Coordinates of C-alpha atoms in Angstrom, one line a residue:
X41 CA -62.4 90.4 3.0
X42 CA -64.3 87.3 1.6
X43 CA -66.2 85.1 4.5
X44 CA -64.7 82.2 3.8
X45 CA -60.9 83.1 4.2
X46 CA -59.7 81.4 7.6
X47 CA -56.7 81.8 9.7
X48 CA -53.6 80.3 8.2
X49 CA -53.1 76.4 9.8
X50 CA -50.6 74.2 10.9
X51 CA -50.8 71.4 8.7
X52 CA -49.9 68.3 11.0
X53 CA -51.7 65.7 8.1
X54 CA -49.5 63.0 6.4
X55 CA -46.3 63.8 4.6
X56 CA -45.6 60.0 4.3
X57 CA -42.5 60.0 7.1
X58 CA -43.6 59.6 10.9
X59 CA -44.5 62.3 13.1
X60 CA -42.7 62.8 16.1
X61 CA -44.0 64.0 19.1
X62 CA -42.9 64.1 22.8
X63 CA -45.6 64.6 25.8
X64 CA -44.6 65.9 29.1
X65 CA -47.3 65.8 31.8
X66 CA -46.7 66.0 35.8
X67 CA -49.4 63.7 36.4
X68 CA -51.2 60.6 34.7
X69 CA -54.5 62.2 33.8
X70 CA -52.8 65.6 32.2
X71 CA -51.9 64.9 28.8
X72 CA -55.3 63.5 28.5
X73 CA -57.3 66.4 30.2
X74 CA -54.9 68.9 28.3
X75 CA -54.7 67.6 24.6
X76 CA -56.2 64.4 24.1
X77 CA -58.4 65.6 21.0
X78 CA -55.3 66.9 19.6
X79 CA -53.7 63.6 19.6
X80 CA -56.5 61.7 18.8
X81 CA -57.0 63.7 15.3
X82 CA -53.3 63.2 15.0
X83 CA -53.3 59.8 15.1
X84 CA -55.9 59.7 12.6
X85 CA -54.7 62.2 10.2
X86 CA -51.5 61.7 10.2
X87 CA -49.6 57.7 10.1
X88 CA -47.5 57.0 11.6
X89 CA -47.1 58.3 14.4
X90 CA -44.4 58.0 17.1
X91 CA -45.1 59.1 20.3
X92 CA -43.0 59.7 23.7
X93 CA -45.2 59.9 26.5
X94 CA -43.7 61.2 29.6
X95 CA -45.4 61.4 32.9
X96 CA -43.3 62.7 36.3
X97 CA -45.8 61.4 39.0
X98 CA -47.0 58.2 38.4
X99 CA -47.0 55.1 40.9
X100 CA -49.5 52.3 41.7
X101 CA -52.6 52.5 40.1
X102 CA -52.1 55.6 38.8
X103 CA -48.7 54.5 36.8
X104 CA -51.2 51.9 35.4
X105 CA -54.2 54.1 34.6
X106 CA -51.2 56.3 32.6
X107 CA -50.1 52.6 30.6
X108 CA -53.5 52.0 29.7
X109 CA -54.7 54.9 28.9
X110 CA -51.9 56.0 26.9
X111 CA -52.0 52.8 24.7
X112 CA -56.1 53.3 24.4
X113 CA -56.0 57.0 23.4
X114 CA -53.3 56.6 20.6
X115 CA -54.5 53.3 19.2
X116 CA -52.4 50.5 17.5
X117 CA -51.4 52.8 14.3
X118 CA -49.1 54.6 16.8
X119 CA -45.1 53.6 18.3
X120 CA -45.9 54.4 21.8
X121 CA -43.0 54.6 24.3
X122 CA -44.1 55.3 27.7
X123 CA -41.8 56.5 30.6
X124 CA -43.1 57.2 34.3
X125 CA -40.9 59.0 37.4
X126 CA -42.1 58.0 40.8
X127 CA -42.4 61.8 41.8
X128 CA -44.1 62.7 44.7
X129 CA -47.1 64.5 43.8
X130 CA -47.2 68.7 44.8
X131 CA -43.7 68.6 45.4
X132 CA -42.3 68.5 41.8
X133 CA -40.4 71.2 42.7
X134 CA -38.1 70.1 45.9
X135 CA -37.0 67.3 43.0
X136 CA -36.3 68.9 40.3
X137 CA -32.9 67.3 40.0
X138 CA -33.8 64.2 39.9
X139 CA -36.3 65.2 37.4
X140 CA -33.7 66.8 35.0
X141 CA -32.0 63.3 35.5
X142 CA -35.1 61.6 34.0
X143 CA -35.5 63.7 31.1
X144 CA -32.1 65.1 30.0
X145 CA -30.6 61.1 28.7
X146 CA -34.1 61.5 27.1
X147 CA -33.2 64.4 25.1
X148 CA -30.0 62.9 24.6
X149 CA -32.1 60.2 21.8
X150 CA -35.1 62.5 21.6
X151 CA -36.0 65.1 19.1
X152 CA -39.8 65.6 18.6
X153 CA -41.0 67.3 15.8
X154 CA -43.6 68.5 18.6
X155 CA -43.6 68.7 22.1
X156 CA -46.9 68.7 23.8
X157 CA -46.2 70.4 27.4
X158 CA -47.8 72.1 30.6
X159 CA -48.7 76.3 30.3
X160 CA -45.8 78.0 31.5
X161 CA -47.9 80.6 33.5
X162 CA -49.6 77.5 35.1
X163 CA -49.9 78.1 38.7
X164 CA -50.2 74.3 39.9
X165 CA -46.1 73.9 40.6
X166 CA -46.0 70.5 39.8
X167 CA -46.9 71.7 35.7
X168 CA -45.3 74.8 36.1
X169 CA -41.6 73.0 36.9
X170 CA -42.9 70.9 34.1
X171 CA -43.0 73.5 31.8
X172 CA -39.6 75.3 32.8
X173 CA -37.9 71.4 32.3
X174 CA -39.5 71.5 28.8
X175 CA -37.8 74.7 27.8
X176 CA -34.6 74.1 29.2
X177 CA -33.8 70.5 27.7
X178 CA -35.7 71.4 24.0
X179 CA -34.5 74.8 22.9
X180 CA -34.8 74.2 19.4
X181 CA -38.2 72.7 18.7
X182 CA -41.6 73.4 18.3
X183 CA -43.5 73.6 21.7
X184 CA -47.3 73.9 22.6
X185 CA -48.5 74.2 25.5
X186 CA -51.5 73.3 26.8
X187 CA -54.1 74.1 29.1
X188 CA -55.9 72.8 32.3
X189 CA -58.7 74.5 33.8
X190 CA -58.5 74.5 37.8
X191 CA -59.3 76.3 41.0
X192 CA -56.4 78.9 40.8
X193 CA -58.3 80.6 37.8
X194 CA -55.0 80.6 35.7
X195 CA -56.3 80.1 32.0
X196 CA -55.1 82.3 30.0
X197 CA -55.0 83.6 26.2
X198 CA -54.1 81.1 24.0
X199 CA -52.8 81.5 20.3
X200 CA -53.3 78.2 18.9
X201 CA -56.1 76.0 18.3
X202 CA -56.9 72.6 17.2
X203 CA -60.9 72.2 16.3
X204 CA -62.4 69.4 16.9
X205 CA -65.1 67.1 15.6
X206 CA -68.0 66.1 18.2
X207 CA -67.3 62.6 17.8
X208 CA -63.5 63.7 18.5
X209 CA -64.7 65.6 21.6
X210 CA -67.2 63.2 23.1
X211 CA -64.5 60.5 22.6
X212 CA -62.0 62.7 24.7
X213 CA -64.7 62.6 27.8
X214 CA -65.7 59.3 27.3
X215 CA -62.0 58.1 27.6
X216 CA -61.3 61.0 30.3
X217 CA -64.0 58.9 32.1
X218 CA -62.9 55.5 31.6
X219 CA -58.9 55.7 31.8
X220 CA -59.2 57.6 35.4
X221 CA -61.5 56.0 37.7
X222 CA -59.2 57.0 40.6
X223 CA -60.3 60.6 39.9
X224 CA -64.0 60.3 39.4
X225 CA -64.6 61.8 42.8
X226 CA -62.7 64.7 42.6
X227 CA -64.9 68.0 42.2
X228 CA -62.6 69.4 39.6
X229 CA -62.4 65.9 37.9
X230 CA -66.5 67.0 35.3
X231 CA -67.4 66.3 32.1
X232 CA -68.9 69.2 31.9
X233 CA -65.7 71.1 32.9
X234 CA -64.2 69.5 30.0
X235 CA -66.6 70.1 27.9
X236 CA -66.9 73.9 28.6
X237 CA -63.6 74.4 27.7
X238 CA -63.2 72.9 24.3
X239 CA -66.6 75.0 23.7
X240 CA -65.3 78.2 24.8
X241 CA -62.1 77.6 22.7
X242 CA -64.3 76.4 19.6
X243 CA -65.8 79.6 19.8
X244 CA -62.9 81.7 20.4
X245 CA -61.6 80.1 16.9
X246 CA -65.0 79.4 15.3
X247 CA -64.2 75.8 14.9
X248 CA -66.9 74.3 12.0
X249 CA -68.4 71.5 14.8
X250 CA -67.8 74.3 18.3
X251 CA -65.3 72.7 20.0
X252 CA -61.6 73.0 20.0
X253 CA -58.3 72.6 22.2
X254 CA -55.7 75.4 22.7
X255 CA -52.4 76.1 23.2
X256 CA -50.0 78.7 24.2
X257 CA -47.3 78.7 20.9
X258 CA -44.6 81.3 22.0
X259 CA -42.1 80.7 19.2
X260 CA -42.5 79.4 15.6
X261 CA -40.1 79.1 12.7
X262 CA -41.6 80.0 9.3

């Protein structure tokens, strides 16, 4: 087999009609921590973009930090609609009733060509309810799941990569960094955590620059 042949891609670049995609995150800073590289090349490689940014656990300065930040990452190229539950954090779970009530009128006028969701093998239960919301109200799209590396030791294989340029990858931290000062004293909440990750996946799917996102893609239509 030649060197050069690569894996067989996705190819999210412009087709000339918008792309549609829906992110679902249980808390302000996860879209971010999961796939903000992803969207970022997105939103350069592909215009326009139209984006549904969903957060379940968002109130006071963290409801803001999710405005801003959301609005920042995607840039003005993009039609940003951003909707955030008052959730009480950890206990996702307990109201997940009211949390099918927030997203099923969504899915009512919704239809992503993507949806950008938690890991459904994630053991935090806020993203793992997250998950099992995503799958119940879409079951007829294209859903990738990403990844958030924490104490419980839960990554696991993923089958999907995006790589990513080192300007793409150092703009992820530097935004991680700015967008979320409320977290900056959280152990978990490193650069270098961050940046080990999209390393390890760069390598795993020899990305040109190193560094890459992944995602857990369980179904596809060919």
């Amino acid at each position: 087999m030649s060197a050069t042949t690569t894996m067989l891609p996705f190819d999210f670049r412009s087709t000339g009609r918008p792309l549609h995609v829906l992110c679902l995150g249980a808390h302000s800073d996860d879209i971010e921590i999961g796939c903000a590289g992803t969207l970022m090349r997105w939103a350069a490689e592909r215009c326009p973009l139209v984006v549904t940014w969903v957060v379940f656990s968002a109130e006071g300065v963290r409801a803001t930090e999710a405005r801003r930040s959301a609005r920042a990452l995607l840039g003005r190229g993009a039609t940003l609609e951003v909707v955030l539950g008052g959730f009480t954090d950890a206990r996702l779970p307990q109201q997940v009733d009211g949390a099918k009530d927030l997203l099923f009128p969504l899915a009512r006028r919704c239809s992503p060509d993507v949806i950008l969701t938690h890991h459904l093998e994630d053991r935090h239960q806020d993203h793992r309810c997250v998950a099992e919301l995503t799958w119940q109200t879409w079951r007829n799209h294209t859903i990738l799941e990403y990844e958030i590396a924490k104490y419980e030791g839960d990554l696991g294989r993923p089958n999907l990569y995006v790589p990513l340029a080192d300007a793409v990858a150092e703009r992820k931290l530097r935004h991680l960094a700015r967008h979320f000062p409320s977290q900056g004293g959280k152990d978990w909440f490193r650069p270098a955590s961050f940046r080990g990750l999209m390393a390890l996946r760069g390598l795993e799917c020899r990305a040109p620059a190193g560094m890459a996102e992944a995602f857990h893609l369980r179904k596809a239509v060919i």
